[in-house]
Amino acid sequence: MEIRVNQIVLNGHTFQYRESGDVSAPPLVVLHALGKSAESWDQVAAALGENYRVLALDQRGHGGSARTNTYTFELMCDDLLHFADALNLGRFSLIGHSMGGTVSYLFSQTFPSRIDRLIVEDTPPPFSDEPIEVPSQPSGPLPFDWQVVPSIIQQLNVPDPEWWARLTDIMMPTLVIGGGSSHIPQNKLQEVSELIPNCELVTIEDAGHFVHEDNLSAFLAAVTRFLSKGQAHS
């Protein structure tokens, strides 16, 4: 399946995204983890591109997108809104992993009428826990802006309690996929699934945090089953 790499200016910043599938197919936006890029979704996009228009966005500071020096989950949520509006995506389905998953919760709480179905891979919204130390910057070039790391860790360490309080505002069908043996507490994913009114939790045991990389077939099976539920078959 061909993957097309495009650039677009959103709110004064250049963003890069990868697109696969037919332009007239139902749109599906995918958001990557901290330090990753849209390319990390290529295998998923190749499979889902058979039935969906898959749009994988390089979030700010990552991949081919702008290094903006300012990074928050809220700004990434705004970026997604500008992206969806620029591409005339009235409603779309959304998959987010890790950092991209938190952006996806936030977007779905704030703009619930825009999302058909929500899928979050192995992350709850940030919650108060042992503070995370900012690691020292590695030497050598990075495929992302290092400034993202201390910015996002700051929000993980001092999370907005509203993000949990507003999980009940996520009204669209939602699938949370846990990796089982992950550094993410799986009981937190269970809590999320109980707070979101129409939510299913699927655990892919021993997949770890990067479920779609470590057990692609099980990830795709869960996602395709969930996305095809309730669709009118011609």
PDB file of N, CA and C in Angstrom, residues 131-175:
ATOM      1  N   PRO A 131       6.846  11.170  41.263  1.00  0.00           N
ATOM      2  CA  PRO A 131       7.304  12.073  40.211  1.00  0.00           C
ATOM      3  C   PRO A 131       8.355  11.423  39.313  1.00  0.00           C
ATOM      4  N   ILE A 132       8.242  11.717  38.028  1.00  0.00           N
ATOM      5  CA  ILE A 132       9.192  11.188  37.040  1.00  0.00           C
ATOM      6  C   ILE A 132      10.334  12.178  36.925  1.00  0.00           C
ATOM      7  N   GLU A 133      11.559  11.687  36.979  1.00  0.00           N
ATOM      8  CA  GLU A 133      12.707  12.575  36.789  1.00  0.00           C
ATOM      9  C   GLU A 133      12.934  12.795  35.303  1.00  0.00           C
ATOM     10  N   VAL A 134      13.319  14.026  34.960  1.00  0.00           N
ATOM     11  CA  VAL A 134      13.659  14.304  33.562  1.00  0.00           C
ATOM     12  C   VAL A 134      15.027  13.690  33.286  1.00  0.00           C
ATOM     13  N   PRO A 135      15.118  12.779  32.331  1.00  0.00           N
ATOM     14  CA  PRO A 135      16.424  12.185  32.037  1.00  0.00           C
ATOM     15  C   PRO A 135      17.363  13.225  31.419  1.00  0.00           C
ATOM     16  N   SER A 136      18.644  12.952  31.509  1.00  0.00           N
ATOM     17  CA  SER A 136      19.587  13.891  30.894  1.00  0.00           C
ATOM     18  C   SER A 136      19.538  13.716  29.381  1.00  0.00           C
ATOM     19  N   GLN A 137      19.756  14.822  28.687  1.00  0.00           N
ATOM     20  CA  GLN A 137      19.645  14.807  27.225  1.00  0.00           C
ATOM     21  C   GLN A 137      20.724  13.920  26.620  1.00  0.00           C
ATOM     22  N   PRO A 138      20.326  12.980  25.757  1.00  0.00           N
ATOM     23  CA  PRO A 138      21.341  12.138  25.134  1.00  0.00           C
ATOM     24  C   PRO A 138      22.207  12.952  24.177  1.00  0.00           C
ATOM     25  N   SER A 139      23.442  12.530  24.026  1.00  0.00           N
ATOM     26  CA  SER A 139      24.311  13.217  23.069  1.00  0.00           C
ATOM     27  C   SER A 139      23.969  12.736  21.667  1.00  0.00           C
ATOM     28  N   GLY A 140      24.241  13.581  20.715  1.00  0.00           N
ATOM     29  CA  GLY A 140      23.978  13.199  19.324  1.00  0.00           C
ATOM     30  C   GLY A 140      22.615  13.670  18.869  1.00  0.00           C
ATOM     31  N   PRO A 141      22.378  13.625  17.568  1.00  0.00           N
ATOM     32  CA  PRO A 141      21.118  14.125  17.008  1.00  0.00           C
ATOM     33  C   PRO A 141      19.940  13.226  17.384  1.00  0.00           C
ATOM     34  N   LEU A 142      18.786  13.832  17.546  1.00  0.00           N
ATOM     35  CA  LEU A 142      17.562  13.100  17.872  1.00  0.00           C
ATOM     36  C   LEU A 142      16.540  13.342  16.759  1.00  0.00           C
ATOM     37  N   PRO A 143      15.628  12.381  16.548  1.00  0.00           N
ATOM     38  CA  PRO A 143      14.592  12.581  15.532  1.00  0.00           C
ATOM     39  C   PRO A 143      13.434  13.446  16.040  1.00  0.00           C
ATOM     40  N   PHE A 144      13.594  14.045  17.207  1.00  0.00           N
ATOM     41  CA  PHE A 144      12.550  14.920  17.767  1.00  0.00           C
ATOM     42  C   PHE A 144      13.234  15.993  18.603  1.00  0.00           C
ATOM     43  N   ASP A 145      12.457  17.004  18.982  1.00  0.00           N
ATOM     44  CA  ASP A 145      12.986  18.106  19.786  1.00  0.00           C
ATOM     45  C   ASP A 145      13.042  17.671  21.254  1.00  0.00           C
ATOM     46  N   TRP A 146      14.246  17.643  21.826  1.00  0.00           N
ATOM     47  CA  TRP A 146      14.392  17.192  23.215  1.00  0.00           C
ATOM     48  C   TRP A 146      13.503  17.976  24.175  1.00  0.00           C
ATOM     49  N   GLN A 147      13.219  19.226  23.854  1.00  0.00           N
ATOM     50  CA  GLN A 147      12.427  20.076  24.747  1.00  0.00           C
ATOM     51  C   GLN A 147      11.036  19.485  25.024  1.00  0.00           C
ATOM     52  N   VAL A 148      10.582  18.598  24.132  1.00  0.00           N
ATOM     53  CA  VAL A 148       9.292  17.937  24.372  1.00  0.00           C
ATOM     54  C   VAL A 148       9.339  17.146  25.685  1.00  0.00           C
ATOM     55  N   VAL A 149      10.478  16.535  25.980  1.00  0.00           N
ATOM     56  CA  VAL A 149      10.564  15.594  27.112  1.00  0.00           C
ATOM     57  C   VAL A 149      10.319  16.290  28.457  1.00  0.00           C
ATOM     58  N   PRO A 150      11.105  17.322  28.825  1.00  0.00           N
ATOM     59  CA  PRO A 150      10.811  17.986  30.102  1.00  0.00           C
ATOM     60  C   PRO A 150       9.427  18.626  30.141  1.00  0.00           C
ATOM     61  N   SER A 151       8.942  19.111  28.989  1.00  0.00           N
ATOM     62  CA  SER A 151       7.615  19.746  28.962  1.00  0.00           C
ATOM     63  C   SER A 151       6.517  18.742  29.288  1.00  0.00           C
ATOM     64  N   ILE A 152       6.574  17.574  28.635  1.00  0.00           N
ATOM     65  CA  ILE A 152       5.532  16.563  28.843  1.00  0.00           C
ATOM     66  C   ILE A 152       5.669  15.936  30.234  1.00  0.00           C
ATOM     67  N   ILE A 153       6.900  15.690  30.684  1.00  0.00           N
ATOM     68  CA  ILE A 153       7.085  15.115  32.022  1.00  0.00           C
ATOM     69  C   ILE A 153       6.526  16.058  33.090  1.00  0.00           C
ATOM     70  N   GLN A 154       6.703  17.364  32.882  1.00  0.00           N
ATOM     71  CA  GLN A 154       6.132  18.336  33.819  1.00  0.00           C
ATOM     72  C   GLN A 154       4.615  18.146  33.938  1.00  0.00           C
ATOM     73  N   GLN A 155       3.949  17.896  32.804  1.00  0.00           N
ATOM     74  CA  GLN A 155       2.488  17.692  32.845  1.00  0.00           C
ATOM     75  C   GLN A 155       2.123  16.330  33.427  1.00  0.00           C
ATOM     76  N   LEU A 156       2.986  15.330  33.220  1.00  0.00           N
ATOM     77  CA  LEU A 156       2.732  14.022  33.836  1.00  0.00           C
ATOM     78  C   LEU A 156       2.874  14.116  35.357  1.00  0.00           C
ATOM     79  N   ASN A 157       3.807  14.953  35.799  1.00  0.00           N
ATOM     80  CA  ASN A 157       4.054  15.090  37.246  1.00  0.00           C
ATOM     81  C   ASN A 157       3.012  15.971  37.935  1.00  0.00           C
ATOM     82  N   VAL A 158       2.465  16.928  37.210  1.00  0.00           N
ATOM     83  CA  VAL A 158       1.440  17.819  37.787  1.00  0.00           C
ATOM     84  C   VAL A 158       0.233  17.790  36.846  1.00  0.00           C
ATOM     85  N   PRO A 159      -0.491  16.672  36.833  1.00  0.00           N
ATOM     86  CA  PRO A 159      -1.553  16.532  35.841  1.00  0.00           C
ATOM     87  C   PRO A 159      -2.777  17.374  36.195  1.00  0.00           C
ATOM     88  N   ASP A 160      -3.503  17.741  35.171  1.00  0.00           N
ATOM     89  CA  ASP A 160      -4.764  18.463  35.351  1.00  0.00           C
ATOM     90  C   ASP A 160      -5.834  17.453  35.770  1.00  0.00           C
ATOM     91  N   PRO A 161      -6.392  17.577  36.983  1.00  0.00           N
ATOM     92  CA  PRO A 161      -7.402  16.593  37.433  1.00  0.00           C
ATOM     93  C   PRO A 161      -8.652  16.582  36.563  1.00  0.00           C
ATOM     94  N   GLU A 162      -8.872  17.669  35.812  1.00  0.00           N
ATOM     95  CA  GLU A 162     -10.030  17.737  34.919  1.00  0.00           C
ATOM     96  C   GLU A 162     -10.001  16.637  33.868  1.00  0.00           C
ATOM     97  N   TRP A 163      -8.798  16.202  33.472  1.00  0.00           N
ATOM     98  CA  TRP A 163      -8.711  15.202  32.400  1.00  0.00           C
ATOM     99  C   TRP A 163      -9.361  13.894  32.819  1.00  0.00           C
ATOM    100  N   TRP A 164      -9.231  13.545  34.087  1.00  0.00           N
ATOM    101  CA  TRP A 164      -9.932  12.356  34.608  1.00  0.00           C
ATOM    102  C   TRP A 164     -11.403  12.680  34.835  1.00  0.00           C
ATOM    103  N   ALA A 165     -11.678  13.861  35.399  1.00  0.00           N
ATOM    104  CA  ALA A 165     -13.064  14.218  35.722  1.00  0.00           C
ATOM    105  C   ALA A 165     -13.930  14.233  34.468  1.00  0.00           C
ATOM    106  N   ARG A 166     -13.326  14.574  33.326  1.00  0.00           N
ATOM    107  CA  ARG A 166     -14.103  14.732  32.098  1.00  0.00           C
ATOM    108  C   ARG A 166     -14.112  13.476  31.222  1.00  0.00           C
ATOM    109  N   LEU A 167     -13.576  12.371  31.730  1.00  0.00           N
ATOM    110  CA  LEU A 167     -13.677  11.122  30.966  1.00  0.00           C
ATOM    111  C   LEU A 167     -15.146  10.756  30.712  1.00  0.00           C
ATOM    112  N   THR A 168     -16.020  11.167  31.633  1.00  0.00           N
ATOM    113  CA  THR A 168     -17.455  10.866  31.463  1.00  0.00           C
ATOM    114  C   THR A 168     -18.062  11.642  30.298  1.00  0.00           C
ATOM    115  N   ASP A 169     -17.348  12.666  29.786  1.00  0.00           N
ATOM    116  CA  ASP A 169     -17.831  13.432  28.625  1.00  0.00           C
ATOM    117  C   ASP A 169     -17.535  12.723  27.303  1.00  0.00           C
ATOM    118  N   ILE A 170     -16.758  11.653  27.350  1.00  0.00           N
ATOM    119  CA  ILE A 170     -16.387  10.933  26.121  1.00  0.00           C
ATOM    120  C   ILE A 170     -17.524   9.967  25.792  1.00  0.00           C
ATOM    121  N   MET A 171     -18.400  10.408  24.889  1.00  0.00           N
ATOM    122  CA  MET A 171     -19.643   9.670  24.656  1.00  0.00           C
ATOM    123  C   MET A 171     -19.550   8.666  23.503  1.00  0.00           C
ATOM    124  N   MET A 172     -18.544   8.823  22.634  1.00  0.00           N
ATOM    125  CA  MET A 172     -18.482   7.941  21.465  1.00  0.00           C
ATOM    126  C   MET A 172     -17.983   6.556  21.884  1.00  0.00           C
ATOM    127  N   PRO A 173     -18.260   5.522  21.071  1.00  0.00           N
ATOM    128  CA  PRO A 173     -17.717   4.199  21.374  1.00  0.00           C
ATOM    129  C   PRO A 173     -16.192   4.270  21.493  1.00  0.00           C
ATOM    130  N   THR A 174     -15.664   3.676  22.556  1.00  0.00           N
ATOM    131  CA  THR A 174     -14.235   3.790  22.863  1.00  0.00           C
ATOM    132  C   THR A 174     -13.659   2.409  23.133  1.00  0.00           C
ATOM    133  N   LEU A 175     -12.434   2.203  22.626  1.00  0.00           N
ATOM    134  CA  LEU A 175     -11.691   0.970  22.885  1.00  0.00           C
ATOM    135  C   LEU A 175     -10.361   1.351  23.519  1.00  0.00           C
TER     136      LEU A 175
END
